[in-house]
């Protein structure tokens, strides 16, 4: 069992930060790597042409290991999840009358590109909703997704867990169904990869896109995207010179070429080498590999197990364990207790979570300890005890 890793971070004492779904704190090592990266540009001779490629390639290699992808060249460097999704949307072949399957209240980075594609090509945007007014709904929601995928589905564009309440989606089963129907599976892994195991060989996504500033512990403005064979001959969003074959030879750049570098590097954002941010991402990914993603998920499960049971005994609602993330889950406020009031009590105790609709979104990670969870529970108990008519 992994030990608490709080010492590697600079969170102030007394702050109970249970909101990695918003943004992870930066580790001290990643911070130092970023500062060293900035300083490299003090003297430009410190940056050789090969440095433009080595940084991105190292990130590809680390990310490929994290998601169990045998071929690192299938990983592209993106500046945001929306960018990776836009690459997939641009390169997904569609016919008028087909549909795109997405989820109710999905994060917008995985919605707008599909809305545009649907508008431009006469597709139906099929939004799969969960059963209403039920806390335990993950299993039924998953069943509805499988039902929504049919022979007219061009693409299923979904996350691994829902960003508002951590509902878990069975990507292996959904991917199978998508493949049976010839549909692409495009996954936004921003709220899961790094904390919830993802295996490319089992899930077989056509694309997996992740911003790095949450569960990957990376910097803001740098993310990663895996692209499967479906997108092998795809067109990038921009035409970075670094994505062209032979671009390693800086003397011959004006011998313009039509061919791209092999693999997903063609989809890289321009200036993907980002000398300040890239070393931070390397350190963050190395650290994740050292901890182990399954161990992180297990740490979050153990850390919150008793607190969740107690919250349920207090009247809070939670999804079945089989259908929620241990790193990201919602607690629905008991009837008659205003979630805003609970939020105020949490703030008073320096407990940081998000409020989403009538629920609290709790998203712990390895820097959290029993004190953080105890502070959360104290505020929940107090809110219930103070509620009128109960
Ligand atoms: C599911 C999900 N995807 C993506 C993002 C970030 O998107 P982007 O990198 O496009 O800003 C978030 C941020 O909250 C998110 O929750």
Coordinates of C-alpha atoms and ligand atoms in Angstrom, one line a residue:
X1 CA 0.0 0.0 0.0
X2 CA 1.3 3.4 -1.0
X3 CA 2.1 5.8 1.9
X4 CA 0.8 9.4 1.9
X5 CA 2.9 11.5 -0.4
X6 CA 2.1 14.9 1.1
X7 CA 5.7 15.7 1.8
X8 CA 6.5 15.9 -1.9
X9 CA 4.1 18.8 -2.4
X10 CA 3.9 22.4 -1.1
X11 CA 0.3 22.4 0.1
X12 CA -0.1 24.7 3.1
X13 CA -0.6 22.9 6.5
X14 CA -4.3 23.0 7.4
X15 CA -5.6 23.1 3.8
X16 CA -7.7 20.0 3.1
X17 CA -7.5 19.9 -0.7
X18 CA -9.8 17.3 -2.0
X19 CA -10.2 18.7 -5.5
X20 CA -7.8 17.1 -7.9
X21 CA -10.6 17.0 -10.4
X22 CA -10.2 20.8 -10.6
X23 CA -6.4 20.8 -10.7
X24 CA -3.6 18.8 -9.1
X25 CA -1.0 20.6 -6.9
X26 CA 2.5 20.8 -8.4
X27 CA 5.1 18.6 -6.8
X28 CA 8.3 20.3 -5.6
X29 CA 10.3 18.3 -8.1
X30 CA 8.0 19.3 -11.0
X31 CA 8.3 22.9 -9.9
X32 CA 12.1 22.7 -9.9
X33 CA 12.1 21.1 -13.3
X34 CA 10.0 24.0 -14.7
X35 CA 12.3 26.6 -13.2
X36 CA 15.3 24.8 -14.6
X37 CA 13.5 24.7 -18.0
X38 CA 12.9 28.4 -18.0
X39 CA 16.5 29.0 -17.2
X40 CA 17.7 27.0 -20.1
X41 CA 16.7 29.8 -22.4
X42 CA 19.0 32.2 -20.6
X43 CA 21.7 31.0 -23.0
X44 CA 20.3 29.8 -26.3
X45 CA 23.3 27.6 -27.1
X46 CA 21.9 25.4 -24.3
X47 CA 19.1 24.4 -26.7
X48 CA 20.3 22.2 -29.6
X49 CA 18.1 21.1 -32.5
X50 CA 17.8 17.7 -31.0
X51 CA 16.2 19.2 -27.9
X52 CA 13.2 20.2 -30.0
X53 CA 12.4 16.5 -30.5
X54 CA 13.8 14.7 -27.4
X55 CA 11.5 16.3 -24.9
X56 CA 8.3 15.4 -26.8
X57 CA 9.6 11.9 -27.5
X58 CA 10.4 11.3 -23.8
X59 CA 6.8 12.4 -23.0
X60 CA 5.4 10.0 -25.6
X61 CA 7.4 7.2 -24.1
X62 CA 6.4 7.8 -20.5
X63 CA 2.7 8.3 -21.4
X64 CA 2.7 5.2 -23.6
X65 CA 4.0 3.2 -20.6
X66 CA 1.3 4.7 -18.4
X67 CA -1.6 3.6 -20.6
X68 CA 0.0 0.3 -21.8
X69 CA 0.4 1.4 -25.4
X70 CA 3.2 -0.7 -27.0
X71 CA 4.1 2.0 -29.6
X72 CA 5.1 5.5 -28.1
X73 CA 5.0 7.0 -31.6
X74 CA 1.2 6.8 -31.4
X75 CA 1.2 9.6 -28.8
X76 CA 0.9 13.3 -29.8
X77 CA 1.7 16.4 -27.7
X78 CA -1.4 18.6 -27.4
X79 CA -2.0 21.9 -25.6
X80 CA -5.4 20.9 -24.2
X81 CA -8.0 18.1 -24.3
X82 CA -10.1 20.2 -26.7
X83 CA -7.2 20.2 -29.2
X84 CA -6.9 16.4 -29.2
X85 CA -10.6 16.0 -29.5
X86 CA -10.6 18.4 -32.5
X87 CA -8.0 16.3 -34.2
X88 CA -10.2 13.2 -33.8
X89 CA -13.3 15.0 -35.0
X90 CA -11.5 16.4 -38.0
X91 CA -10.3 12.9 -39.0
X92 CA -13.4 10.8 -38.3
X93 CA -15.0 9.8 -41.6
X94 CA -18.8 10.4 -41.4
X95 CA -21.9 10.1 -43.6
X96 CA -25.1 12.2 -43.5
X97 CA -27.6 10.5 -41.2
X98 CA -25.1 8.9 -38.9
X99 CA -25.0 9.7 -35.2
X100 CA -22.4 10.7 -32.5
X101 CA -22.9 9.2 -29.0
X102 CA -22.0 11.5 -26.1
X103 CA -23.2 11.8 -22.5
X104 CA -25.5 14.0 -20.6
X105 CA -23.6 17.0 -19.1
X106 CA -20.3 15.8 -20.6
X107 CA -17.3 18.2 -20.3
X108 CA -17.5 20.8 -23.2
X109 CA -14.0 20.0 -24.5
X110 CA -15.5 16.7 -25.7
X111 CA -18.8 18.2 -27.0
X112 CA -18.2 21.3 -29.2
X113 CA -16.1 19.6 -31.9
X114 CA -18.8 16.9 -32.2
X115 CA -21.6 19.5 -32.3
X116 CA -19.8 21.2 -35.2
X117 CA -19.2 18.0 -37.0
X118 CA -22.9 17.1 -36.6
X119 CA -24.1 20.4 -37.9
X120 CA -21.7 20.4 -40.9
X121 CA -22.4 16.8 -41.9
X122 CA -26.1 16.3 -40.9
X123 CA -25.4 13.9 -38.0
X124 CA -27.5 13.3 -35.0
X125 CA -25.8 14.2 -31.7
X126 CA -27.2 11.4 -29.5
X127 CA -26.8 12.4 -25.8
X128 CA -27.3 9.5 -23.4
X129 CA -28.8 10.6 -20.1
X130 CA -28.7 8.7 -16.8
X131 CA -32.0 7.7 -15.1
X132 CA -33.3 10.8 -13.4
X133 CA -33.3 11.5 -9.6
X134 CA -31.4 8.4 -8.6
X135 CA -28.1 8.4 -6.9
X136 CA -27.4 4.7 -7.9
X137 CA -27.6 4.9 -11.6
X138 CA -24.2 4.0 -13.1
X139 CA -25.2 0.5 -14.2
X140 CA -28.4 1.6 -15.9
X141 CA -26.5 4.6 -17.5
X142 CA -23.9 2.2 -18.9
X143 CA -26.7 -0.1 -20.3
X144 CA -28.3 3.0 -22.0
X145 CA -25.0 3.8 -23.7
X146 CA -24.7 0.3 -25.1
X147 CA -28.3 0.6 -26.4
X148 CA -27.6 4.0 -28.0
X149 CA -24.8 2.7 -30.1
X150 CA -26.2 1.3 -33.4
X151 CA -25.2 0.6 -37.0
X152 CA -25.5 4.3 -37.7
X153 CA -23.0 5.4 -35.0
X154 CA -20.0 7.0 -36.4
X155 CA -18.3 7.8 -33.1
X156 CA -18.7 7.3 -29.4
X157 CA -17.0 10.2 -27.7
X158 CA -17.1 9.7 -23.9
X159 CA -14.9 9.9 -20.7
X160 CA -13.9 7.0 -18.5
X161 CA -15.5 8.7 -15.4
X162 CA -18.0 11.5 -15.5
X163 CA -16.4 14.8 -14.4
X164 CA -19.3 15.8 -12.2
X165 CA -19.7 12.7 -10.0
X166 CA -17.2 10.1 -11.0
X167 CA -19.7 7.7 -12.6
X168 CA -17.6 4.9 -14.1
X169 CA -18.1 3.8 -17.7
X170 CA -17.2 0.3 -18.8
X171 CA -15.0 1.3 -21.7
X172 CA -14.1 -2.3 -22.5
X173 CA -17.7 -3.3 -23.1
X174 CA -18.6 0.0 -24.8
X175 CA -15.5 -0.2 -27.0
X176 CA -16.5 -3.8 -28.1
X177 CA -20.0 -2.5 -29.0
X178 CA -18.5 0.4 -30.9
X179 CA -16.2 -1.9 -32.9
X180 CA -19.1 -4.2 -33.7
X181 CA -20.9 -1.3 -35.2
X182 CA -17.8 0.1 -37.0
X183 CA -17.9 3.3 -34.8
X184 CA -14.8 5.1 -33.5
X185 CA -14.2 5.2 -29.7
X186 CA -12.8 8.6 -28.6
X187 CA -12.1 8.9 -24.9
X188 CA -11.5 12.0 -22.9
X189 CA -9.2 10.6 -20.2
X190 CA -8.6 14.0 -18.5
X191 CA -10.5 13.0 -15.3
X192 CA -9.1 9.5 -15.0
X193 CA -5.8 8.6 -16.6
X194 CA -3.1 8.8 -13.9
X195 CA -5.5 7.8 -11.1
X196 CA -7.6 5.0 -12.7
X197 CA -5.9 2.2 -14.7
X198 CA -6.3 2.5 -18.4
X199 CA -5.1 -0.2 -20.7
X200 CA -4.9 0.6 -24.4
X201 CA -4.6 -3.0 -25.4
X202 CA -7.8 -4.0 -23.6
X203 CA -10.0 -0.9 -24.2
X204 CA -8.6 -0.3 -27.8
X205 CA -9.7 3.3 -28.1
X206 CA -9.2 5.0 -31.5
X207 CA -8.2 8.1 -29.6
X208 CA -7.5 8.8 -25.9
X209 CA -7.0 12.5 -25.0
X210 CA -5.8 13.9 -21.7
X211 CA -5.1 17.3 -20.4
X212 CA -2.2 16.9 -17.9
X213 CA -2.9 19.4 -15.2
X214 CA -5.2 17.2 -13.1
X215 CA -4.5 13.5 -12.6
X216 CA -1.2 13.5 -14.5
X217 CA 0.2 16.1 -12.2
X218 CA 1.5 18.0 -15.2
X219 CA 1.6 21.8 -16.0
X220 CA -1.4 23.7 -17.4
X221 CA -1.3 24.0 -21.2
X222 CA 0.3 20.6 -22.0
X223 CA -1.5 17.4 -22.6
X224 CA -1.1 14.1 -24.4
X225 CA -3.2 12.1 -26.9
X226 CA -3.0 8.6 -28.1
X227 CA -4.2 7.9 -31.7
X228 CA -4.9 4.4 -33.0
X229 CA -4.5 3.1 -36.6
X230 CA -7.9 4.6 -37.6
X231 CA -6.2 8.0 -37.6
X232 CA -2.9 7.0 -39.2
X233 CA -3.2 9.1 -42.3
X234 CA -5.0 12.0 -40.6
X235 CA -4.6 15.7 -41.2
X236 CA -3.3 17.8 -38.3
X237 CA -5.1 20.9 -37.2
X238 CA -2.1 23.0 -38.0
X239 CA 0.9 22.4 -40.2
X240 CA 3.8 22.7 -37.8
X241 CA 7.2 22.4 -39.6
X242 CA 8.3 20.1 -36.8
X243 CA 5.7 17.6 -37.8
X244 CA 7.2 17.1 -41.3
X245 CA 9.6 14.3 -42.2
X246 CA 13.2 15.5 -42.1
X247 CA 12.5 18.5 -39.9
X248 CA 15.4 17.3 -37.6
X249 CA 17.8 18.8 -40.2
X250 CA 17.5 22.5 -39.6
X251 CA 19.7 23.3 -42.6
X252 CA 17.2 21.8 -45.0
X253 CA 13.8 23.1 -43.8
X254 CA 13.1 25.0 -47.0
X255 CA 13.3 21.8 -49.0
X256 CA 9.5 21.6 -48.3
X257 CA 8.1 18.1 -48.0
X258 CA 4.6 16.6 -48.2
X259 CA 5.3 13.7 -45.9
X260 CA 4.9 13.9 -42.1
X261 CA 7.1 12.4 -39.4
X262 CA 6.0 8.9 -38.6
X263 CA 3.2 8.2 -36.1
X264 CA 1.1 10.7 -34.3
X265 CA 3.8 13.4 -34.2
X266 CA 2.0 14.9 -37.2
X267 CA -0.8 15.9 -34.7
X268 CA 1.6 17.6 -32.3
X269 CA 0.8 21.2 -31.4
X270 CA 3.4 23.7 -32.9
X271 CA 6.4 24.3 -30.6
X272 CA 5.6 21.0 -28.8
X273 CA 9.0 21.0 -27.3
X274 CA 8.0 23.7 -24.8
X275 CA 11.3 23.9 -22.9
X276 CA 9.8 25.1 -19.6
X277 CA 6.6 23.0 -19.4
X278 CA 7.9 19.7 -20.9
X279 CA 10.4 18.9 -18.2
X280 CA 7.6 19.3 -15.6
X281 CA 5.5 16.8 -17.5
X282 CA 8.4 14.4 -17.6
X283 CA 8.9 14.5 -13.9
X284 CA 5.2 14.2 -13.2
X285 CA 4.9 11.1 -15.5
X286 CA 8.0 9.5 -14.0
X287 CA 6.5 10.0 -10.6
X288 CA 3.2 8.4 -11.6
X289 CA 5.0 5.4 -13.0
X290 CA 6.9 5.0 -9.8
X291 CA 3.8 5.2 -7.7
X292 CA 1.7 3.0 -10.0
X293 CA -1.8 4.0 -11.1
X294 CA -3.5 1.0 -9.6
X295 CA -1.8 1.8 -6.3
X296 CA -3.1 5.4 -6.5
X297 CA -6.6 4.2 -7.1
X298 CA -6.3 1.7 -4.2
X299 CA -4.9 4.5 -2.0
X300 CA -7.9 6.7 -2.7
X301 CA -10.3 3.8 -2.0
X302 CA -8.7 3.0 1.3
X303 CA -8.5 6.6 2.4
X304 CA -12.2 7.3 1.9
X305 CA -13.8 3.9 2.5
X306 CA -14.9 4.5 6.1
X307 CA -15.8 8.2 5.5
X308 CA -18.1 7.2 2.6
X309 CA -19.8 4.6 4.8
X310 CA -20.3 7.2 7.5
X311 CA -21.6 9.8 5.1
X312 CA -24.1 7.2 3.8
X313 CA -25.2 6.5 7.4
X314 CA -25.7 10.3 7.8
X315 CA -28.1 10.2 4.8
X316 CA -25.7 11.2 2.0
X317 CA -26.2 9.4 -1.3
X318 CA -23.4 7.8 -3.3
X319 CA -23.1 5.6 -6.4
X320 CA -22.4 1.9 -6.0
X321 CA -18.7 1.2 -5.6
X322 CA -18.6 -0.8 -8.8
X323 CA -19.8 2.2 -10.8
X324 CA -17.8 5.1 -9.4
X325 CA -14.2 6.1 -9.3
X326 CA -12.4 5.9 -6.0
X327 CA -10.5 9.1 -6.9
X328 CA -13.6 11.0 -8.0
X329 CA -17.1 10.6 -6.6
X330 CA -20.2 12.6 -5.7
X331 CA -22.0 12.8 -2.4
X332 CA -25.6 13.8 -2.8
X333 CA -26.8 15.9 0.1
X334 CA -29.6 14.4 2.2
X335 CA -33.1 15.7 1.5
X336 CA -33.7 19.0 3.2
X337 CA -30.1 20.0 3.5
X338 CA -28.9 22.7 1.2
X339 CA -25.7 21.8 -0.5
X340 CA -24.7 25.5 -0.3
X341 CA -24.8 25.4 3.5
X342 CA -22.6 22.3 3.5
X343 CA -20.2 24.1 1.2
X344 CA -20.0 27.0 3.6
X345 CA -19.2 24.7 6.5
X346 CA -16.5 23.0 4.4
X347 CA -14.9 26.3 3.5
X348 CA -14.9 27.3 7.2
X349 CA -12.8 24.2 7.9
X350 CA -10.5 24.8 4.8
X351 CA -11.9 21.7 3.1
X352 CA -11.8 22.2 -0.6
X353 CA -14.2 20.2 -2.8
X354 CA -16.5 21.2 -5.7
X355 CA -20.2 21.6 -5.7
X356 CA -22.0 20.2 -8.7
X357 CA -25.7 20.5 -8.7
X358 CA -27.1 19.0 -5.5
X359 CA -23.9 17.0 -4.9
X360 CA -20.4 17.5 -3.5
X361 CA -17.6 16.3 -5.8
X362 CA -14.8 14.8 -3.8
X363 CA -11.6 14.0 -5.6
X364 CA -8.7 12.9 -3.4
X365 CA -5.2 11.9 -4.4
X366 CA -2.0 10.6 -2.8
X367 CA -1.2 13.9 -1.0
X368 CA -4.3 13.5 1.1
X369 CA -4.4 11.9 4.5
X370 CA -6.8 10.8 7.2
X371 CA -6.9 14.4 8.6
X372 CA -8.3 15.7 5.3
X373 CA -11.0 13.1 5.3
X374 CA -11.8 13.6 9.0
X375 CA -12.2 17.4 8.4
X376 CA -14.6 16.6 5.5
X377 CA -16.6 14.3 7.7
X378 CA -16.8 16.8 10.6
X379 CA -18.3 19.3 8.3
X380 CA -20.8 16.8 7.0
X381 CA -21.8 15.7 10.5
X382 CA -22.2 19.3 11.6
X383 CA -24.4 20.1 8.5
X384 CA -26.7 17.2 9.3
X385 CA -26.9 18.0 13.0
X386 CA -27.7 21.7 12.3
X387 CA -30.4 20.9 9.7
X388 CA -33.9 21.9 10.9
X389 CA -36.7 19.3 11.0
X390 CA -34.5 16.3 11.1
Ligands
LIG1 C1 -13.5 15.8 -18.5 C2 -12.6 17.0 -18.8 N1 -12.0 17.1 -19.9 C3 -11.2 18.1 -20.2 C4 -11.0 19.2 -19.3 C5 -10.1 20.3 -19.7 O1 -10.2 20.6 -21.0 P1 -9.2 21.5 -21.8 O2 -7.8 20.8 -21.7 O3 -9.7 21.4 -23.2 O4 -9.2 22.8 -21.3 C6 -11.6 19.1 -18.1 C7 -11.5 20.2 -17.1 O5 -12.2 20.3 -16.1 C8 -12.5 18.0 -17.8 O6 -13.1 17.9 -16.6

